[in-house]
mmCIF file of C-alpha atoms in Angstrom:
data_model
loop_
_atom_site.group_PDB
_atom_site.id
_atom_site.type_symbol
_atom_site.label_atom_id
_atom_site.label_comp_id
_atom_site.label_asym_id
_atom_site.label_seq_id
_atom_site.Cartn_x
_atom_site.Cartn_y
_atom_site.Cartn_z
ATOM 1 C CA UNK A 1 123.461 104.764 93.811
ATOM 2 C CA UNK A 2 124.382 104.968 90.360
ATOM 3 C CA UNK A 3 123.336 108.676 87.961
ATOM 4 C CA UNK A 4 121.281 106.935 85.938
ATOM 5 C CA UNK A 5 119.359 105.272 88.904
ATOM 6 C CA UNK A 6 119.341 108.711 90.524
ATOM 7 C CA UNK A 7 116.253 110.269 89.024
ATOM 8 C CA UNK A 8 113.915 107.893 89.878
ATOM 9 C CA UNK A 9 114.710 108.034 93.224
ATOM 10 C CA UNK A 10 113.632 111.540 93.923
ATOM 11 C CA UNK A 11 110.234 110.426 93.875
ATOM 12 C CA UNK A 12 110.407 107.097 95.981
ATOM 13 C CA UNK A 13 107.633 108.202 97.999
ATOM 14 C CA UNK A 14 105.200 107.712 94.989
ATOM 15 C CA UNK A 15 102.951 104.702 94.036
ATOM 16 C CA UNK A 16 105.543 103.614 91.469
ATOM 17 C CA UNK A 17 108.357 104.025 94.116
ATOM 18 C CA UNK A 18 106.917 101.281 96.216
ATOM 19 C CA UNK A 19 105.096 98.946 94.361
ATOM 20 C CA UNK A 20 103.713 95.931 97.207
ATOM 21 C CA UNK A 21 100.989 94.855 96.760
ATOM 22 C CA UNK A 22 98.701 96.520 98.969
ATOM 23 C CA UNK A 23 99.591 99.541 97.100
ATOM 24 C CA UNK A 24 98.510 98.538 93.362
ATOM 25 C CA UNK A 25 95.252 100.809 93.958
ATOM 26 C CA UNK A 26 97.753 103.884 93.579
ATOM 27 C CA UNK A 27 99.801 102.738 90.876
ATOM 28 C CA UNK A 28 98.121 104.316 87.370
ATOM 29 C CA UNK A 29 98.422 102.228 83.934
ATOM 30 C CA UNK A 30 97.780 103.269 80.735
ATOM 31 C CA UNK A 31 97.813 100.830 78.012
ATOM 32 C CA UNK A 32 98.107 101.870 74.186
ATOM 33 C CA UNK A 33 95.960 99.544 71.990
ATOM 34 C CA UNK A 34 92.420 98.138 72.476
ATOM 35 C CA UNK A 35 92.862 95.309 70.405
ATOM 36 C CA UNK A 36 92.496 91.709 72.239
ATOM 37 C CA UNK A 37 96.180 92.139 73.614
ATOM 38 C CA UNK A 38 95.663 95.556 74.868
ATOM 39 C CA UNK A 39 91.870 94.740 75.978
ATOM 40 C CA UNK A 40 93.589 92.028 77.948
ATOM 41 C CA UNK A 41 96.665 93.908 79.398
ATOM 42 C CA UNK A 42 94.065 96.424 81.107
ATOM 43 C CA UNK A 43 91.725 93.854 82.522
ATOM 44 C CA UNK A 44 95.058 92.068 84.155
ATOM 45 C CA UNK A 45 96.288 95.850 85.503
ATOM 46 C CA UNK A 46 92.738 96.390 86.599
ATOM 47 C CA UNK A 47 91.920 93.197 88.079
ATOM 48 C CA UNK A 48 94.915 93.461 90.230
ATOM 49 C CA UNK A 49 93.562 96.865 91.840
ATOM 50 C CA UNK A 50 95.524 99.312 89.342
ATOM 51 C CA UNK A 51 93.693 102.065 87.873
ATOM 52 C CA UNK A 52 94.078 101.818 83.993
ATOM 53 C CA UNK A 53 93.279 103.946 80.897
ATOM 54 C CA UNK A 54 92.940 102.198 78.091
ATOM 55 C CA UNK A 55 93.649 104.444 74.968
ATOM 56 C CA UNK A 56 92.736 103.923 71.157
ATOM 57 C CA UNK A 57 91.959 106.476 68.428
ATOM 58 C CA UNK A 58 89.449 104.344 67.248
ATOM 59 C CA UNK A 59 85.892 105.113 69.371
ATOM 60 C CA UNK A 60 85.038 102.128 67.690
ATOM 61 C CA UNK A 61 87.762 99.878 69.103
ATOM 62 C CA UNK A 62 87.541 100.787 72.149
ATOM 63 C CA UNK A 63 83.596 100.255 72.479
ATOM 64 C CA UNK A 64 84.399 96.428 71.012
ATOM 65 C CA UNK A 65 87.099 96.359 73.884
ATOM 66 C CA UNK A 66 84.361 97.505 76.907
ATOM 67 C CA UNK A 67 81.506 94.888 75.456
ATOM 68 C CA UNK A 68 84.110 92.428 75.517
ATOM 69 C CA UNK A 69 85.445 92.360 78.787
ATOM 70 C CA UNK A 70 81.469 92.978 79.829
ATOM 71 C CA UNK A 71 80.992 89.693 78.418
ATOM 72 C CA UNK A 72 84.071 88.402 80.115
ATOM 73 C CA UNK A 73 83.199 88.960 83.529
ATOM 74 C CA UNK A 74 79.769 87.722 82.624
ATOM 75 C CA UNK A 75 80.893 84.434 82.160
ATOM 76 C CA UNK A 76 83.071 84.345 84.933
ATOM 77 C CA UNK A 77 80.463 85.605 86.680
ATOM 78 C CA UNK A 78 78.170 83.012 85.702
ATOM 79 C CA UNK A 79 81.068 80.341 86.613
ATOM 80 C CA UNK A 80 81.541 81.230 90.372
ATOM 81 C CA UNK A 81 84.751 82.784 89.069
ATOM 82 C CA UNK A 82 84.080 85.894 91.162
ATOM 83 C CA UNK A 83 80.571 87.929 92.090
ATOM 84 C CA UNK A 84 79.201 91.126 91.080
ATOM 85 C CA UNK A 85 81.032 93.319 92.673
ATOM 86 C CA UNK A 86 84.493 91.858 91.925
ATOM 87 C CA UNK A 87 82.880 92.321 88.420
ATOM 88 C CA UNK A 88 82.100 96.255 89.244
ATOM 89 C CA UNK A 89 85.064 97.187 90.956
ATOM 90 C CA UNK A 90 87.109 95.939 88.125
ATOM 91 C CA UNK A 91 85.145 97.762 84.784
ATOM 92 C CA UNK A 92 85.299 100.641 87.435
ATOM 93 C CA UNK A 93 89.432 100.453 87.686
ATOM 94 C CA UNK A 94 88.965 101.163 83.505
ATOM 95 C CA UNK A 95 88.455 104.369 81.720
ATOM 96 C CA UNK A 96 88.798 103.949 77.689
ATOM 97 C CA UNK A 97 90.340 107.302 75.954
ATOM 98 C CA UNK A 98 91.359 108.036 72.227
ATOM 99 C CA UNK A 99 93.282 111.042 73.796
ATOM 100 C CA UNK A 100 96.929 110.324 74.446
ATOM 101 C CA UNK A 101 97.042 113.354 76.450
ATOM 102 C CA UNK A 102 94.728 111.862 78.797
ATOM 103 C CA UNK A 103 98.089 109.597 79.771
ATOM 104 C CA UNK A 104 99.836 112.456 81.143
ATOM 105 C CA UNK A 105 99.807 110.995 84.691
ATOM 106 C CA UNK A 106 100.227 107.411 84.067
ATOM 107 C CA UNK A 107 103.213 105.889 86.265
ATOM 108 C CA UNK A 108 103.862 103.383 83.784
ATOM 109 C CA UNK A 109 102.518 103.407 79.845
ATOM 110 C CA UNK A 110 102.582 99.655 78.229
ATOM 111 C CA UNK A 111 101.930 99.905 74.040
ATOM 112 C CA UNK A 112 100.747 97.128 72.083
ATOM 113 C CA UNK A 113 100.227 98.038 68.844
ATOM 114 C CA UNK A 114 101.259 96.877 65.919
ATOM 115 C CA UNK A 115 104.531 95.394 65.049
ATOM 116 C CA UNK A 116 106.676 98.273 63.514
ATOM 117 C CA UNK A 117 109.274 99.648 64.602
ATOM 118 C CA UNK A 118 108.784 102.936 63.669
ATOM 119 C CA UNK A 119 105.574 103.439 64.889
ATOM 120 C CA UNK A 120 106.643 102.361 68.172
ATOM 121 C CA UNK A 121 109.372 104.730 67.819
ATOM 122 C CA UNK A 122 107.271 107.552 66.841
ATOM 123 C CA UNK A 123 104.683 106.707 70.084
ATOM 124 C CA UNK A 124 107.287 107.039 72.268
ATOM 125 C CA UNK A 125 108.799 109.965 71.157
ATOM 126 C CA UNK A 126 105.659 111.701 71.185
ATOM 127 C CA UNK A 127 104.672 109.644 74.723
ATOM 128 C CA UNK A 128 108.192 111.213 76.516
ATOM 129 C CA UNK A 129 106.601 114.871 75.758
ATOM 130 C CA UNK A 130 103.264 114.183 77.366
ATOM 131 C CA UNK A 131 104.315 111.870 80.918
ATOM 132 C CA UNK A 132 105.910 112.437 83.938
ATOM 133 C CA UNK A 133 109.588 112.163 83.941
ATOM 134 C CA UNK A 134 109.527 109.240 86.453
ATOM 135 C CA UNK A 135 106.491 107.459 84.404
ATOM 136 C CA UNK A 136 108.330 104.518 82.910
ATOM 137 C CA UNK A 137 107.639 103.560 78.946
ATOM 138 C CA UNK A 138 107.079 99.940 78.087
ATOM 139 C CA UNK A 139 106.412 97.750 74.393
ATOM 140 C CA UNK A 140 104.541 94.620 74.508
ATOM 141 C CA UNK A 141 106.713 93.934 71.577
ATOM 142 C CA UNK A 142 107.191 89.969 70.770
ATOM 143 C CA UNK A 143 110.699 90.683 69.033
ATOM 144 C CA UNK A 144 111.418 93.785 67.850
ATOM 145 C CA UNK A 145 115.080 95.655 69.663
ATOM 146 C CA UNK A 146 113.916 97.380 72.678
ATOM 147 C CA UNK A 147 117.234 99.131 72.182
ATOM 148 C CA UNK A 148 116.084 100.566 69.325
ATOM 149 C CA UNK A 149 112.559 101.242 70.944
ATOM 150 C CA UNK A 150 114.374 103.386 73.590
ATOM 151 C CA UNK A 151 116.700 105.263 71.334
ATOM 152 C CA UNK A 152 113.389 107.121 70.010
ATOM 153 C CA UNK A 153 113.411 108.904 73.592
ATOM 154 C CA UNK A 154 115.014 112.025 75.357
ATOM 155 C CA UNK A 155 115.460 109.194 78.381
ATOM 156 C CA UNK A 156 116.196 105.684 77.212
ATOM 157 C CA UNK A 157 116.598 104.564 80.343
ATOM 158 C CA UNK A 158 113.020 104.509 81.579
ATOM 159 C CA UNK A 159 112.410 102.326 78.474
ATOM 160 C CA UNK A 160 111.553 98.499 78.833
ATOM 161 C CA UNK A 161 109.906 95.593 77.336
ATOM 162 C CA UNK A 162 107.052 93.772 78.956
ATOM 163 C CA UNK A 163 105.928 90.912 76.776
ATOM 164 C CA UNK A 164 102.153 89.373 77.593
ATOM 165 C CA UNK A 165 101.154 86.422 75.837
ATOM 166 C CA UNK A 166 97.892 85.770 74.444
ATOM 167 C CA UNK A 167 95.158 85.972 76.057
ATOM 168 C CA UNK A 168 96.770 87.684 78.482
ATOM 169 C CA UNK A 169 94.588 87.182 81.526
ATOM 170 C CA UNK A 170 95.154 83.072 81.501
ATOM 171 C CA UNK A 171 98.897 82.745 80.252
ATOM 172 C CA UNK A 172 100.771 83.022 83.562
ATOM 173 C CA UNK A 173 104.174 84.489 81.945
ATOM 174 C CA UNK A 174 104.989 87.965 81.199
ATOM 175 C CA UNK A 175 108.761 88.779 79.642
ATOM 176 C CA UNK A 176 110.520 91.188 80.848
ATOM 177 C CA UNK A 177 113.321 92.478 78.485
ATOM 178 C CA UNK A 178 115.310 95.727 79.721
ATOM 179 C CA UNK A 179 117.637 97.350 76.650
ATOM 180 C CA UNK A 180 121.185 97.866 77.216
ATOM 181 C CA UNK A 181 119.969 101.847 78.088
ATOM 182 C CA UNK A 182 117.385 101.224 80.886
ATOM 183 C CA UNK A 183 118.009 101.727 84.397
ATOM 184 C CA UNK A 184 118.129 98.983 86.965
ATOM 185 C CA UNK A 185 115.793 100.627 89.481
ATOM 186 C CA UNK A 186 112.908 100.303 86.246
ATOM 187 C CA UNK A 187 114.012 96.782 86.056
ATOM 188 C CA UNK A 188 113.163 96.178 89.810
ATOM 189 C CA UNK A 189 110.335 98.127 89.456
ATOM 190 C CA UNK A 190 108.872 96.935 86.715
ATOM 191 C CA UNK A 191 109.394 93.133 87.646
ATOM 192 C CA UNK A 192 107.903 93.943 91.117
ATOM 193 C CA UNK A 193 104.847 95.022 89.538
ATOM 194 C CA UNK A 194 104.511 92.462 87.263
ATOM 195 C CA UNK A 195 105.114 89.533 89.934
ATOM 196 C CA UNK A 196 102.326 92.099 92.088
ATOM 197 C CA UNK A 197 99.837 91.710 89.258
ATOM 198 C CA UNK A 198 100.120 87.833 89.910
ATOM 199 C CA UNK A 199 101.961 86.990 86.855
ATOM 200 C CA UNK A 200 105.157 84.534 86.269
ATOM 201 C CA UNK A 201 108.125 86.436 85.466
ATOM 202 C CA UNK A 202 110.859 85.977 82.779
ATOM 203 C CA UNK A 203 113.752 88.430 82.341
ATOM 204 C CA UNK A 204 115.202 87.658 79.202
ATOM 205 C CA UNK A 205 118.037 89.323 77.292
ATOM 206 C CA UNK A 206 117.143 92.076 74.206
ATOM 207 C CA UNK A 207 118.028 89.467 71.474
ATOM 208 C CA UNK A 208 115.527 88.506 69.243
ATOM 209 C CA UNK A 209 112.731 86.629 69.874
ATOM 210 C CA UNK A 210 112.834 86.901 73.367
ATOM 211 C CA UNK A 211 113.123 83.142 75.531
ATOM 212 C CA UNK A 212 109.607 82.250 74.357
ATOM 213 C CA UNK A 213 109.703 83.598 70.285
ATOM 214 C CA UNK A 214 113.521 82.440 69.940
ATOM 215 C CA UNK A 215 112.992 78.946 71.477
ATOM 216 C CA UNK A 216 109.717 77.427 70.153
ATOM 217 C CA UNK A 217 110.987 78.193 66.225
ATOM 218 C CA UNK A 218 111.872 74.415 66.755
ATOM 219 C CA UNK A 219 109.035 72.900 67.165
ATOM 220 C CA UNK A 220 107.606 74.057 64.167
ATOM 221 C CA UNK A 221 110.249 74.244 62.013
ATOM 222 C CA UNK A 222 111.798 70.646 62.697
ATOM 223 C CA UNK A 223 108.339 69.171 62.544
ATOM 224 C CA UNK A 224 107.598 71.083 59.192
ATOM 225 C CA UNK A 225 111.454 69.638 57.976
ATOM 226 C CA UNK A 226 109.911 65.778 58.858
ATOM 227 C CA UNK A 227 106.550 66.888 56.923
ATOM 228 C CA UNK A 228 109.123 67.937 53.847
ATOM 229 C CA UNK A 229 111.133 64.708 54.293
ATOM 230 C CA UNK A 230 108.090 62.605 53.284
ATOM 231 C CA UNK A 231 109.248 60.854 56.588
ATOM 232 C CA UNK A 232 105.346 61.515 58.229
ATOM 233 C CA UNK A 233 102.089 62.967 57.379
ATOM 234 C CA UNK A 234 100.672 66.338 59.126
ATOM 235 C CA UNK A 235 98.599 64.855 61.342
ATOM 236 C CA UNK A 236 100.756 61.831 62.214
ATOM 237 C CA UNK A 237 103.511 64.432 63.558
ATOM 238 C CA UNK A 238 101.095 66.311 65.744
ATOM 239 C CA UNK A 239 99.803 62.931 66.781
ATOM 240 C CA UNK A 240 103.362 62.123 67.781
ATOM 241 C CA UNK A 241 104.377 64.892 69.634
ATOM 242 C CA UNK A 242 101.132 64.788 71.437
ATOM 243 C CA UNK A 243 101.141 61.755 72.390
ATOM 244 C CA UNK A 244 104.675 60.339 72.672
ATOM 245 C CA UNK A 245 105.699 64.238 73.872
ATOM 246 C CA UNK A 246 102.500 65.430 75.963
ATOM 247 C CA UNK A 247 101.994 68.581 73.661
ATOM 248 C CA UNK A 248 98.947 70.316 74.219
ATOM 249 C CA UNK A 249 98.973 70.933 70.611
ATOM 250 C CA UNK A 250 100.972 69.540 67.324
ATOM 251 C CA UNK A 251 103.148 72.067 65.617
ATOM 252 C CA UNK A 252 100.787 71.992 62.336
ATOM 253 C CA UNK A 253 97.421 72.557 64.342
ATOM 254 C CA UNK A 254 99.905 75.309 66.665
ATOM 255 C CA UNK A 255 100.280 77.117 63.377
ATOM 256 C CA UNK A 256 97.258 77.210 62.022
ATOM 257 C CA UNK A 257 95.535 77.960 65.256
ATOM 258 C CA UNK A 258 98.147 81.154 65.530
ATOM 259 C CA UNK A 259 97.719 81.880 61.746
ATOM 260 C CA UNK A 260 100.225 81.865 59.313
ATOM 261 C CA UNK A 261 100.565 85.421 58.183
ATOM 262 C CA UNK A 262 101.929 85.636 62.660
ATOM 263 C CA UNK A 263 103.481 82.592 62.389
ATOM 264 C CA UNK A 264 105.284 82.781 59.212
ATOM 265 C CA UNK A 265 106.514 86.663 59.951
ATOM 266 C CA UNK A 266 107.836 85.792 63.530
ATOM 267 C CA UNK A 267 109.870 83.261 62.370
ATOM 268 C CA UNK A 268 111.077 85.732 59.657
ATOM 269 C CA UNK A 269 111.921 88.341 61.603
ATOM 270 C CA UNK A 270 114.115 85.919 64.007
ATOM 271 C CA UNK A 271 115.851 84.732 60.854
ATOM 272 C CA UNK A 272 116.809 88.212 59.801
ATOM 273 C CA UNK A 273 117.685 89.602 62.807
ATOM 274 C CA UNK A 274 119.828 86.537 63.740
ATOM 275 C CA UNK A 275 122.124 87.245 59.811
ATOM 276 C CA UNK A 276 120.577 84.285 58.855
ATOM 277 C CA UNK A 277 121.460 81.790 60.773
ATOM 278 C CA UNK A 278 120.085 78.856 59.446
ATOM 279 C CA UNK A 279 118.696 77.527 63.032
ATOM 280 C CA UNK A 280 115.939 79.867 62.397
ATOM 281 C CA UNK A 281 115.673 79.229 58.142
ATOM 282 C CA UNK A 282 111.891 79.597 57.418
ATOM 283 C CA UNK A 283 110.205 77.314 55.239
ATOM 284 C CA UNK A 284 108.940 77.731 51.403
ATOM 285 C CA UNK A 285 106.127 75.373 52.518
ATOM 286 C CA UNK A 286 104.440 77.969 54.794
ATOM 287 C CA UNK A 287 105.588 80.559 53.078
ATOM 288 C CA UNK A 288 103.493 79.244 49.896
ATOM 289 C CA UNK A 289 100.883 78.897 52.588
ATOM 290 C CA UNK A 290 101.116 82.420 53.576
ATOM 291 C CA UNK A 291 101.146 83.304 49.786
ATOM 292 C CA UNK A 292 97.980 81.514 48.768
ATOM 293 C CA UNK A 293 95.918 83.348 51.551
ATOM 294 C CA UNK A 294 95.921 79.991 53.608
ATOM 295 C CA UNK A 295 96.411 81.200 56.700
ATOM 296 C CA UNK A 296 94.988 78.514 58.977
ATOM 297 C CA UNK A 297 91.719 78.383 60.548
ATOM 298 C CA UNK A 298 90.942 81.976 60.528
ATOM 299 C CA UNK A 299 90.395 81.350 56.790
ATOM 300 C CA UNK A 300 89.324 78.076 56.489
ATOM 301 C CA UNK A 301 92.451 76.545 55.307
ATOM 302 C CA UNK A 302 96.077 76.255 56.240
ATOM 303 C CA UNK A 303 97.791 73.034 57.010
ATOM 304 C CA UNK A 304 94.437 70.977 57.139
ATOM 305 C CA UNK A 305 91.603 72.221 55.557
ATOM 306 C CA UNK A 306 88.838 73.179 57.755
ATOM 307 C CA UNK A 307 86.332 72.302 55.508
ATOM 308 C CA UNK A 308 87.329 68.510 55.395
ATOM 309 C CA UNK A 309 86.970 65.874 57.686
ATOM 310 C CA UNK A 310 90.030 65.685 59.705
ATOM 311 C CA UNK A 311 92.092 62.902 58.436
ATOM 312 C CA UNK A 312 93.752 59.964 60.509
ATOM 313 C CA UNK A 313 96.946 59.167 61.954
ATOM 314 C CA UNK A 314 99.293 56.716 61.195
ATOM 315 C CA UNK A 315 99.533 55.373 64.678
ATOM 316 C CA UNK A 316 102.957 54.132 64.721
ATOM 317 C CA UNK A 317 104.648 54.546 68.081
ATOM 318 C CA UNK A 318 108.039 53.421 66.462
ATOM 319 C CA UNK A 319 107.940 56.053 63.738
ATOM 320 C CA UNK A 320 106.214 58.613 66.878
ATOM 321 C CA UNK A 321 109.299 58.404 68.748
ATOM 322 C CA UNK A 322 111.699 58.815 66.359
ATOM 323 C CA UNK A 323 109.521 62.198 65.365
ATOM 324 C CA UNK A 324 109.510 62.876 68.837
ATOM 325 C CA UNK A 325 112.725 62.556 69.941
ATOM 326 C CA UNK A 326 114.026 64.576 66.572
ATOM 327 C CA UNK A 327 112.276 67.887 67.393
ATOM 328 C CA UNK A 328 112.470 68.103 71.224
ATOM 329 C CA UNK A 329 116.241 67.407 70.992
ATOM 330 C CA UNK A 330 116.188 70.528 68.494
ATOM 331 C CA UNK A 331 114.315 72.543 71.155
ATOM 332 C CA UNK A 332 116.668 71.592 74.202
ATOM 333 C CA UNK A 333 119.368 72.610 72.107
ATOM 334 C CA UNK A 334 117.717 75.921 71.634
ATOM 335 C CA UNK A 335 116.924 76.354 74.870
ATOM 336 C CA UNK A 336 120.665 75.418 75.846
ATOM 337 C CA UNK A 337 122.173 78.045 73.769
ATOM 338 C CA UNK A 338 119.510 80.289 74.800
ATOM 339 C CA UNK A 339 121.279 79.865 78.645
ATOM 340 C CA UNK A 340 125.055 79.756 77.108
ATOM 341 C CA UNK A 341 124.666 82.741 75.325
ATOM 342 C CA UNK A 342 123.031 84.506 78.677
ATOM 343 C CA UNK A 343 119.806 85.101 77.433
ATOM 344 C CA UNK A 344 118.018 83.943 80.238
ATOM 345 C CA UNK A 345 118.555 81.932 83.113
ATOM 346 C CA UNK A 346 117.974 78.280 83.305
ATOM 347 C CA UNK A 347 114.790 78.716 85.737
ATOM 348 C CA UNK A 348 113.185 81.609 83.801
ATOM 349 C CA UNK A 349 113.745 79.303 80.156
ATOM 350 C CA UNK A 350 111.992 76.533 81.197
ATOM 351 C CA UNK A 351 109.295 78.854 83.107
ATOM 352 C CA UNK A 352 109.018 80.250 79.734
ATOM 353 C CA UNK A 353 108.114 77.488 77.849
ATOM 354 C CA UNK A 354 105.961 76.081 79.970
ATOM 355 C CA UNK A 355 104.211 79.310 81.781
ATOM 356 C CA UNK A 356 104.083 80.810 78.000
ATOM 357 C CA UNK A 357 103.363 78.010 75.543
ATOM 358 C CA UNK A 358 102.431 75.220 78.121
ATOM 359 C CA UNK A 359 104.882 73.067 77.275
ATOM 360 C CA UNK A 360 104.565 69.866 79.001
ATOM 361 C CA UNK A 361 107.680 70.182 81.178
ATOM 362 C CA UNK A 362 110.709 72.554 80.793
ATOM 363 C CA UNK A 363 113.012 71.644 78.153
ATOM 364 C CA UNK A 364 116.143 71.913 80.018
ATOM 365 C CA UNK A 365 114.352 69.770 82.807
ATOM 366 C CA UNK A 366 113.771 67.381 79.970
ATOM 367 C CA UNK A 367 117.539 67.589 78.736
ATOM 368 C CA UNK A 368 118.452 66.243 82.204
ATOM 369 C CA UNK A 369 115.373 63.518 81.874
ATOM 370 C CA UNK A 370 116.674 62.064 78.894
ATOM 371 C CA UNK A 371 120.217 62.722 79.856
ATOM 372 C CA UNK A 372 122.641 65.085 77.908
ATOM 373 C CA UNK A 373 124.919 62.540 76.821
ATOM 374 C CA UNK A 374 121.981 61.566 74.510
ATOM 375 C CA UNK A 375 121.391 64.998 73.502
ATOM 376 C CA UNK A 376 124.454 65.564 72.104
ATOM 377 C CA UNK A 377 125.041 61.545 70.259
ATOM 378 C CA UNK A 378 121.859 62.421 68.647
ATOM 379 C CA UNK A 379 122.772 66.169 67.710
ATOM 380 C CA UNK A 380 125.763 64.848 66.187
ATOM 381 C CA UNK A 381 123.589 62.247 64.238
ATOM 382 C CA UNK A 382 121.828 64.802 63.152
ATOM 383 C CA UNK A 383 124.507 66.985 62.025
ATOM 384 C CA UNK A 384 126.523 63.874 60.587
ATOM 385 C CA UNK A 385 123.479 63.047 58.135
ATOM 386 C CA UNK A 386 122.574 66.249 57.017
ATOM 387 C CA UNK A 387 126.353 67.857 57.290
ATOM 388 C CA UNK A 388 123.429 71.497 57.882
ATOM 389 C CA UNK A 389 124.672 74.073 60.134
ATOM 390 C CA UNK A 390 120.695 73.719 62.072
ATOM 391 C CA UNK A 391 121.953 70.748 63.525
ATOM 392 C CA UNK A 392 125.438 71.983 65.449
ATOM 393 C CA UNK A 393 125.185 71.341 69.019
ATOM 394 C CA UNK A 394 125.342 73.649 71.505
ATOM 395 C CA UNK A 395 128.487 74.483 73.311
ATOM 396 C CA UNK A 396 127.145 73.973 76.760
ATOM 397 C CA UNK A 397 125.595 70.719 75.882
ATOM 398 C CA UNK A 398 129.300 68.664 74.852
ATOM 399 C CA UNK A 399 130.577 70.805 78.256
ATOM 400 C CA UNK A 400 128.139 69.051 80.199
ATOM 401 C CA UNK A 401 128.611 65.925 78.860
ATOM 402 C CA UNK A 402 132.042 65.991 79.460
ATOM 403 C CA UNK A 403 131.248 67.299 82.921
ATOM 404 C CA UNK A 404 128.727 64.862 83.656
ATOM 405 C CA UNK A 405 126.701 67.667 85.148
ATOM 406 C CA UNK A 406 122.571 68.612 84.704
ATOM 407 C CA UNK A 407 121.070 71.546 84.080
ATOM 408 C CA UNK A 408 118.503 71.462 87.270
ATOM 409 C CA UNK A 409 119.897 69.947 90.321
#
């Protein structure tokens, strides 16, 4: 065993050192932040049998979280998904605390607060003074550097990213992101814990956007480009990707649902973090919506005006196919590049997109079906037309086309 893992072996008989499903009830989990995400994570952990403390300085927020869980579990009882005994068990596993000192006995602390690096660093630095040397400290950040968060700690090898998707109780995927400082043993333990919570784990390198928020950018950005060029209107693009591609929501519907303040910020963050790589360039069209306060469904207007009757698409199958092909090949290209740069395995990339954002199939599987040669030819045609670096073909696609190979066997 290497030196950085030695400290964790000293307490291997504790709950955290032995994380099989029968011992989940022994694990003490703390969740910081009682918003939608933090409350959802607390529900997941308590359902799995963990002892959970949900921490928030705001007492009203804690009360709201407790009431929301009551409503959620009551609905599950009504639908016969759980019985009243199970409801009581889940509720009894969670305590709601407003003093951070109450988290001192935690085996795993998972932070789910505002996406602000300095705020997170301050919280982690404070936590380290309270908890045991064996406590794992995790962030639910969707795009911030885990290495930078870990650097705020004296023992950064205990810090890791655990990124849930909203709503946490329903979404199957959890991205697990070790920083360059993270102990291999901490990674192993976290993967085991999250797997015991009946989630699908995708391990990702600590790069901007991890897997999902990196790869999915093309679904939005290329659709906006098609719209900006006047090739099709919003509703036709949405219709095309749902009808031909099988996506549950079209890109403009989805951006309106997520909220442009959130979606645009993630795009801008990824673009800046990748040193202004044109593949991730944000759109002025979306920026203007944010500036106008047209944030989507929550404000009544985004790409669509929800006070008006929804427009009808132009149901042109040839146009729909061309829209689908252009968007899907850009998604495939980014998924391929994610594999090429060793951000994640092929299996984890496809799992991330199907389990994390409900894509109808894995993008690498889609590449195999459409044909690697077809992908290369399509991307080259786009590059030759636009001469923009955003359309550059991933080297792994060219190599595979030359070798006649596939992503999946």
